[in-house]
Amino acid sequence: MRTGVFFCQTGDNRNLNIDAIAKYSANLPDVETVQILRLKPLPDLVFLREQIITHKLGRIVIAGDIPGYYKPVFTRAMAMAGGDTDEIHLASFQEHGAKGENAMDRAKAIVACATMGVPFPLAAIPGGNPVNHATLIIGGGIAGIQSALEIANAGKQVFLVEQTGTIGGHMAMFDKTFPTLDCAACILTPKMVSVGQHEMIRLLTRSKVVAVSGKPGSYRVKIRQSARFVDINACVACNQCAEVCPVRVKSEFDAGISLRKAIYIPFPQAVPNAYLVDEKSCSYILSEGKKCGVCVKKCPKECINLNEKDHITDIEVGNIILATGYELLDVSPIEQYGYGTFPNVLTSIEFERLTNASGTTGGRIVTKTKQFNRKLNKDEWVFSPEGVPPRSVALIHCVGSRNKKYNAYCSRVCCMYSLKFAHLIKEKVPNANVYEFYIDMRAFGKGYEEFAERIKQEGTFVVRGHSASVTMVDGQMAVRGEDIFNDRLVEFKVDIIVLAVGLIPSPGTEELSRMLGIQRDTDGWFSELDYNGSPTDTDRGGIFVAGMCQAPKDIPDTVAQASAVAAGVLGSLTSGKGIGHMSSVTLSEIEARAKTIHTI
Amino acid sequence: MFIDELDRFGAEDVQLCYQCGDCSTVCPHADEVYKFPRKSMRLLQMGLEQKLETTLEPWLCYYCGQCSEQCPRDADPGETMMSLRRWLISRYDFTGISRMFFKSRITEVLAIIAVALLTGAFLIYYGLSGGSISIYDGEGAFLPSTFIHRFDLTIGAILLVFLVLNAIHMWYLVMIKGTPFNVPWWLYLKELYQLPWHFFTQKRYADCEKKREHKVYMPWLLHLGLMLGYVTMLLLVMVFIEQLQAGPAILWRVHIFGYLASVGLIAGTIYFIRSRFKKHYIQYKKSHGTDWVFVTLLFIIVVTGIAQHVFHRTGLYEPANITYVIHLMSVVPWLLRMPFSKWAHLIYRPLAMYFSAVRREALMRQVSILNSYPVVVK
Ligand SMILES: Cc1cc2nc3c(=O)[nH]c(=O)nc-3n(C[C@H](O)[C@H](O)[C@H](O)COP(=O)(O)OP(=O)(O)OC[C@H]3O[C@@H](n4cnc5c(N)ncnc54)[C@H](O)[C@@H]3O)c2cc1C
Ligand code: SF4
Ligand code: SF4
């Protein structure tokens, strides 16, 4: 069939040389014409129709990063020229992952398949390596937990590697989850316990992957497990050690709003349910055994060993799942909100801990109180259960998100959790005024819009307009903003400000991407193979992404993705076909395969 | 489309704005009645040309640049306000000349050259027909000061006609077309003091400083110096030209003003040129073509003005006369260009301040009249 290839490329594609691909496609069988269109915003309809008629084209291939965008024009042109509109094929570089090292070959293969009318995934099937039946999951948040349980329940071995002392991730820090306002712990804790007890799951906490080698189906992984200094099996979590420990540092689990000891348990429901010693603050370890050591003597089970060393474990697995989650953007450069200057400006995760019933104030929402710190000899602002409740609270959306200076992308969960906060404040401090400043309300999921409406009914002042100014007026903070719907400039006096801080990939993401050879997108999240078609695969065979580490998403989406990943892993284990490396398939292999499919 | 037209006046990034209002929040001049720049961005996005031409907001902005620094979308609201001012000048100008100038620098430069050549031809013709090039003042002078006085007054009158007509047009757009309620005449009297007050203090420009927390607000001082120098020069030339021209001895009680004004003009111009080169404040990041024409002309005027003064005082009458002709050749187009250029803001800004105060008062009265009526339900 006479085929015309049209390149519709907007902007410069990172590492694709369109001219070279065009030259390659000119030599493909049946190709009559190859044209590079640099037309803005859409190609000219009349021109296209003429091209179809003069070249007597029966098939059109639109090639580019987002060829689907141009399809309507080509369809109309084809219809006007009297051709078959079913014969318009897309060669999408983005969708089929033409990026990274062998982007050019991949792009050529994509065009070649399209000119033959063969779907790319049919032609580009990597050859199968035998698959090791064990799976490694990196990251023990809700994503890692869900995948681990799905795979383990199917009877397959799982290694779950978590860098902190407990699994649970961010979800363990929450009190309620939107939009159902279910208790987060009630959903998460049973899952955590099952992970801890499952015979098919080997849990490695305080561990990090330090090296990976091998090929899809058989990866050899080196894991460094930091010393815990407490015997997991013997510890009964009686807390006697922590009572005597003299060191106090900020609690990571409490987002820094409360203090913990150097020997501690992150939270009472932690899995594994055992204490651990923070080597960065323990006096005994820091002084190399010269000081302290009181906890060792106190422990009734004699399970503390402050001289324990890190150890390295080597494992071999067939598949790897990345579930490393996210962290919050550092807000201190965003000066206009006064974070760090005014004590009662909180980040979202700090507020999440404040309002949590197991938090430092027992879930009471209060402002900070001044306390004298004898060690530092100065006043400090701390949360205490006796604090005064706020008279009014401002919630500010999109702090560092959708902002060209910080994150250009939307963090996707902040609108919803800010609405959740508004509800929690109204519930716990009914006569407090709550002002919610937003730019666009992104309530996109099932029941979310209804949730947003409900919050408005509850008496929260939802202000359409962002704020960019927080000042101190007579000892109270004043938030200035523009109330766009009511055409007013507003200034509200508030006692607490909660910033909906943007989310970024967790710190280890870059290192892991290098170690595993996984691409990351421009924002730093792990790249999936194809956002629409295979959102959980990567272009390295046998490596999957689940949860936040792929892109911001909420818990329902995280869990769904984590289960989908488990299906992918189990499929590779049971299909008997083995798995290969997408990028290991060569251009000539794809060409040859496409030709056979084409002739059938 | 309207938004594309504004593009040519310098507002390039209006489409990027997603209406968050951060800019209005940080603007030191936005208040309950005049909320900007977000609202102006919105009107622009919606293409409400008829509404925009009646707004005063662009004039209330002094381009401190805080909004553009804050804008999460890099939509550059400050530059948009600047462009709106350029556009408004072209709107107030009923001749359409201003529009042409803003849109095409070539037209502007050609017009300037034409006026300069005409002026030069006329002056040389006049000078040669009655006087000698080697006499500067008095009997048989090349350009006697009585003639220059009349010449200046004529140019001044032309200038005034344009300015007054444009100002009336502005008043019509703003106060009649753009004010949907009655404005009592005595409000105009009551707020009249605003005109000289803003003209001579540029107080609102100084307000930008409050937020920026500078010790001495240099831009404001220099801007004030530039403006006062400009006005003093204008006065000297229009009214006291005969004393100014007398010589060669220096007449201190007149010339001292000339010197002071020159210092103000030079210092101001150098500062603003330097800022444009260095681009260290966000508001100087982009310069519209017409800004450069202005600066170049001003430079020629200042250099030739000083030169002819020096030549005259040192007895070099011939060079003095020649530089004087060049000086006037640049002064005349510069002056005539004023009502069509950014420099018309000298007039429009105080007027806008005056109108905005009147409109605000009228609005408040409106609100209180509405509130004072009892609400009779049955
Ligand atoms: C303030 C706030 C409130 C929220 N409220 C809600 C809500 O109400 N409802 C809702 O649906 N969603 C909510 N979310 C979103 C929710 O937190 C996420 O969707 C969910 O936690 C994502 O889970 P995850 O497992 O992908 O990531 P995480 O929870 O971040 O888990 C990642 C885990 O991986 C570990 N890890 C990271 N790097 C490594 C490494 N290199 N090696 C080993 N381990 C590593 C981490 O220690 C962590 O345990 C909220 C988010 C925020 C910020
Ligand atoms: S989810 Fe809402 S608050 Fe968060 S970045 Fe997106 S739009 Fe802004
Ligand atoms: S700050 Fe920028 S994006 Fe926000 S309203 Fe102003 S111009 Fe628009």
XYZ file of C-alpha atoms in Angstrom, chain A residues 336 402-405 439 464-469 480-482 484 487-489, chain B residues 16 18-22 24-25 31-32 35 38-39 69-74:
38
model
C 6.651 34.611 51.753
C 2.435 24.305 39.940
C 5.053 26.952 40.331
C 7.738 27.422 37.736
C 10.265 28.325 40.393
C -6.017 28.235 42.911
C -10.728 31.135 45.326
C -7.352 32.804 45.261
C -3.904 32.035 46.466
C -2.041 33.879 49.129
C 1.532 35.035 48.876
C 1.935 37.077 51.983
C -3.364 38.384 52.717
C -5.063 37.038 49.654
C -7.374 37.880 46.829
C -11.464 36.331 43.375
C -13.907 40.425 44.166
C -12.239 41.416 47.396
C -8.769 41.680 48.789
C 0.390 31.859 31.156
C -3.756 30.965 35.900
C -5.453 33.515 38.099
C -3.993 32.721 41.464
C -3.989 36.307 42.687
C -0.523 36.143 44.224
C -2.502 41.313 43.736
C -1.617 40.022 47.178
C -6.560 48.122 47.536
C -10.236 47.424 48.032
C -7.463 45.506 42.624
C -4.587 39.958 38.425
C -7.818 41.582 37.331
C 8.994 38.146 41.127
C 6.186 36.355 42.926
C 4.241 35.018 39.953
C 4.325 31.210 39.978
C 3.703 31.042 36.250
C 6.248 33.626 35.095
